[in-house]
């Protein structure tokens, strides 16, 4: 029987989602057991001490740089990893923005990369302060409520930068605020399964847009980062334009966990079968 190891996400990288992140990975492992895959689960700390050789597949939700580099450098290439460490590293914000800007199919809000260090003043971005700016830490996704902060002007932005500096964050993004409906999407494949919902259904204006365009842009973003299991955020403007805000590896899938677990397990089993077939013909 083929084997699969799941590694939970670090608690500090699951702010307010600790249980949801763990539950979706457990649900996926349960589905894999049903479809003839022997599974096991480890915390990141347990995986640090474990011999990770011999697994047919490893599913890492972990995100810390040292841990990802250990997986990348120590796990044999014959072991499938979904998403692989490099793909998770691609989701670090600086790398993600760089990859998105290369792809004309991805409509990213106006974004500038800045170093955090410097004096108290903060030069205005080329797109100005009008309408407000989102300041985002440049490495991992949210670890707390002040990793992504809206600033109305230069004074508020400078205060956010000082907070980043106090936490030894080296780079940040300045991203223009885009008015519209904020939506969350989830995907597997890309191409196997896709769904979306409003972040706040109570305040959503339900602005019209083309679902095919949203799915295509999400798929383009996932492909740019080499992700198979992904989620993200987008803005739908009053004109129906779609702006891709963010994509991350192995989201919690909290609102759609049951269906997502089936689809993810199916994707993983498909990958394992393809590898088995390739071995037989080699």
XYZ file of C-alpha atoms in Angstrom:
282
model
C 0.000 0.000 0.000
C 1.281 3.490 -0.836
C 1.965 5.846 2.051
C 1.392 9.529 2.759
C 2.633 11.717 5.615
C 0.826 14.920 6.523
C 2.668 17.663 8.432
C 0.538 20.195 10.309
C 1.072 23.947 10.021
C 2.936 25.799 12.758
C 0.528 27.282 15.281
C 2.017 30.759 14.851
C 1.211 30.588 11.137
C -2.437 29.732 11.786
C -3.755 32.829 13.576
C -7.371 32.132 14.565
C -7.294 29.092 12.248
C -5.341 26.562 14.320
C -8.200 24.071 14.518
C -9.437 24.668 10.971
C -5.999 24.062 9.456
C -5.537 20.864 11.454
C -9.050 19.627 10.714
C -8.780 19.888 6.938
C -5.500 17.949 6.917
C -7.031 15.280 9.139
C -10.077 15.117 6.850
C -7.867 14.664 3.782
C -5.935 11.848 5.471
C -9.210 10.136 6.376
C -10.312 10.305 2.736
C -6.969 8.914 1.576
C -7.324 5.949 3.930
C -10.656 5.133 2.289
C -9.074 5.131 -1.168
C -6.198 2.805 -0.274
C -3.473 5.093 0.997
C -1.819 4.454 4.373
C -1.458 7.767 6.186
C 0.199 9.322 9.209
C 0.266 12.815 10.734
C 3.029 14.750 12.500
C 3.395 18.149 14.079
C 6.137 20.319 12.552
C 8.279 19.705 15.623
C 7.873 15.935 15.321
C 8.783 16.115 11.640
C 11.944 18.057 12.532
C 13.175 15.044 14.519
C 11.863 12.316 12.215
C 13.494 10.365 9.430
C 11.355 11.467 6.475
C 12.694 8.909 4.030
C 10.558 6.094 2.688
C 7.272 7.956 2.239
C 5.586 7.830 -1.149
C 4.082 11.275 -0.546
C 4.508 14.057 1.997
C 1.869 16.758 2.410
C 3.448 19.730 4.220
C 1.238 22.516 5.546
C 4.225 24.004 7.406
C 5.544 27.387 6.304
C 8.656 28.324 8.301
C 11.698 28.916 6.114
C 14.145 26.593 7.957
C 11.588 23.782 7.979
C 10.792 24.156 4.291
C 14.485 24.201 3.426
C 15.052 21.008 5.411
C 12.240 19.312 3.500
C 13.548 20.638 0.208
C 17.121 19.501 0.812
C 16.681 16.278 2.762
C 13.672 14.492 1.264
C 14.468 12.182 -1.624
C 13.245 13.317 -5.037
C 11.293 10.076 -5.408
C 8.904 11.303 -2.690
C 6.046 13.405 -4.012
C 5.343 16.567 -2.038
C 2.122 18.529 -2.453
C 2.563 21.404 -2.286
C 6.370 21.087 -2.523
C 8.518 23.363 -0.334
C 9.524 25.628 -3.216
C 5.865 26.262 -4.022
C 5.214 27.288 -0.417
C 8.240 29.582 -0.555
C 6.802 31.046 -3.760
C 3.812 32.158 -1.668
C 6.001 34.400 0.474
C 4.671 37.789 -0.564
C 7.729 39.264 -2.251
C 8.203 36.206 -4.436
C 4.469 35.965 -5.120
C 4.257 39.547 -6.355
C 7.340 39.115 -8.519
C 5.798 36.044 -10.176
C 2.399 37.688 -10.621
C 3.906 40.744 -12.276
C 5.457 38.508 -14.931
C 2.052 37.177 -15.996
C -0.252 39.460 -18.021
C -3.202 37.162 -17.224
C -2.998 38.215 -13.559
C -4.524 41.563 -12.625
C -2.771 42.656 -9.440
C -3.619 45.974 -7.750
C -0.873 48.573 -8.064
C 1.862 47.318 -5.736
C 5.303 48.511 -4.673
C 7.965 46.600 -2.756
C 9.780 48.583 -0.067
C 12.441 47.926 2.511
C 11.184 48.450 6.036
C 14.315 50.124 7.424
C 14.834 53.855 7.184
C 13.724 57.080 8.788
C 10.321 58.013 10.126
C 9.102 59.452 6.839
C 7.745 57.221 4.114
C 7.718 58.316 0.492
C 4.354 58.108 -1.223
C 3.899 55.244 -3.666
C 3.615 56.161 -7.336
C -0.145 55.620 -7.122
C -0.446 58.019 -4.171
C -2.277 57.817 -0.857
C -5.743 58.659 -2.233
C -8.183 55.902 -1.369
C -5.794 54.348 1.097
C -2.998 51.785 0.934
C -2.565 48.284 2.353
C 0.803 47.591 3.989
C 1.713 43.897 4.108
C 4.705 42.130 5.573
C 6.865 40.836 2.773
C 7.447 37.265 3.833
C 4.880 34.830 5.229
C 1.142 35.379 5.289
C -0.629 36.637 8.376
C 0.758 35.578 11.731
C -1.222 38.226 13.620
C -3.791 40.973 13.076
C -1.179 43.643 12.255
C 0.700 41.870 9.454
C -1.704 43.354 6.891
C -2.858 46.868 7.773
C -4.876 49.532 5.955
C -3.424 53.057 6.101
C -5.293 56.177 5.047
C -2.250 58.403 4.693
C 1.513 58.709 5.069
C 1.344 59.164 8.842
C -0.582 55.934 9.406
C 1.639 54.102 6.926
C 4.763 55.255 8.749
C 3.366 53.901 12.018
C 2.772 50.515 10.402
C 6.305 50.496 9.046
C 7.677 51.216 12.508
C 5.750 48.247 13.849
C 7.186 46.044 11.087
C 10.684 47.293 11.920
C 10.185 46.519 15.620
C 9.417 42.921 14.632
C 12.490 42.688 12.388
C 10.457 42.372 9.181
C 12.829 43.411 6.401
C 10.482 44.092 3.475
C 6.893 45.147 2.964
C 4.402 45.707 0.188
C 2.446 48.887 -0.419
C -0.692 47.954 -2.310
C -3.362 50.323 -3.567
C -6.778 49.836 -2.005
C -9.334 48.683 -4.584
C -13.007 49.308 -3.906
C -15.331 46.366 -4.434
C -16.513 43.008 -3.090
C -13.850 40.984 -1.294
C -14.136 37.302 -2.107
C -12.315 34.132 -1.078
C -11.662 31.264 -3.453
C -10.374 27.724 -3.106
C -8.944 25.451 -5.759
C -7.519 22.005 -6.368
C -5.607 21.113 -9.486
C -5.833 23.708 -10.926
C -8.624 22.326 -13.030
C -10.084 19.658 -10.731
C -12.211 21.799 -8.421
C -12.898 25.469 -7.728
C -15.271 27.394 -5.494
C -15.665 30.890 -4.044
C -17.673 32.902 -1.506
C -17.893 36.409 -0.035
C -15.699 37.235 2.944
C -18.652 39.065 4.462
C -21.974 38.165 2.836
C -23.757 40.773 4.959
C -21.902 43.712 3.437
C -21.193 42.332 -0.051
C -22.757 44.374 -2.857
C -22.927 41.290 -5.072
C -21.270 43.052 -7.964
C -21.518 41.143 -11.220
C -18.500 39.370 -12.720
C -17.584 36.484 -14.989
C -16.940 33.324 -12.972
C -14.849 31.832 -15.788
C -12.550 34.854 -15.562
C -12.149 34.483 -11.803
C -11.396 30.768 -12.100
C -8.925 31.392 -14.918
C -7.091 34.114 -12.996
C -6.933 31.975 -9.857
C -5.577 29.091 -11.938
C -2.988 31.383 -13.531
C -1.884 32.546 -10.092
C -1.656 28.980 -8.779
C 0.294 27.874 -11.851
C 2.708 30.799 -11.487
C 3.523 29.599 -7.967
C 3.341 25.860 -8.815
C 0.473 25.178 -6.401
C -1.970 22.271 -6.550
C -3.835 22.924 -3.295
C -4.524 26.628 -2.948
C -6.780 29.425 -1.800
C -6.757 33.149 -2.197
C -8.474 36.503 -2.197
C -9.750 38.716 -4.971
C -11.644 41.974 -5.362
C -14.567 42.420 -7.746
C -14.909 46.099 -8.700
C -18.193 47.871 -9.546
C -17.159 47.619 -13.211
C -16.794 43.826 -12.945
C -12.991 43.842 -13.066
C -11.222 41.164 -11.040
C -8.101 41.967 -9.020
C -6.135 39.056 -7.587
C -4.950 39.999 -4.100
C -3.362 36.904 -2.668
C -2.823 33.155 -3.087
C -1.589 30.769 -0.429
C -0.732 27.109 -0.045
C -3.031 24.750 1.827
C -5.672 27.138 3.212
C -8.098 25.943 5.884
C -11.034 25.281 3.500
C -13.121 25.814 6.638
C -16.461 26.612 4.992
C -16.208 23.752 2.507
C -14.056 21.272 4.397
C -16.034 18.112 3.669
C -16.133 18.567 -0.099
C -12.604 19.957 -0.222
C -11.218 16.902 1.586
C -12.744 14.619 -1.052
C -11.359 16.679 -3.922
C -7.893 17.089 -2.389
C -7.616 13.384 -1.587
C -8.650 12.577 -5.145
C -5.965 14.901 -6.504
C -3.302 13.366 -4.275
C -4.318 9.813 -5.198
C -4.255 10.747 -8.880
C -0.701 12.028 -8.478
C 0.346 8.828 -6.723
C -1.197 6.650 -9.416
C 0.544 8.639 -12.139
C 3.861 8.136 -10.388
C 3.226 4.402 -10.005
C 2.411 4.133 -13.723
C 5.561 6.034 -14.645
C 7.666 3.687 -12.533
C 6.194 0.626 -14.208
C 7.032 1.929 -17.660
C 10.518 3.228 -16.846
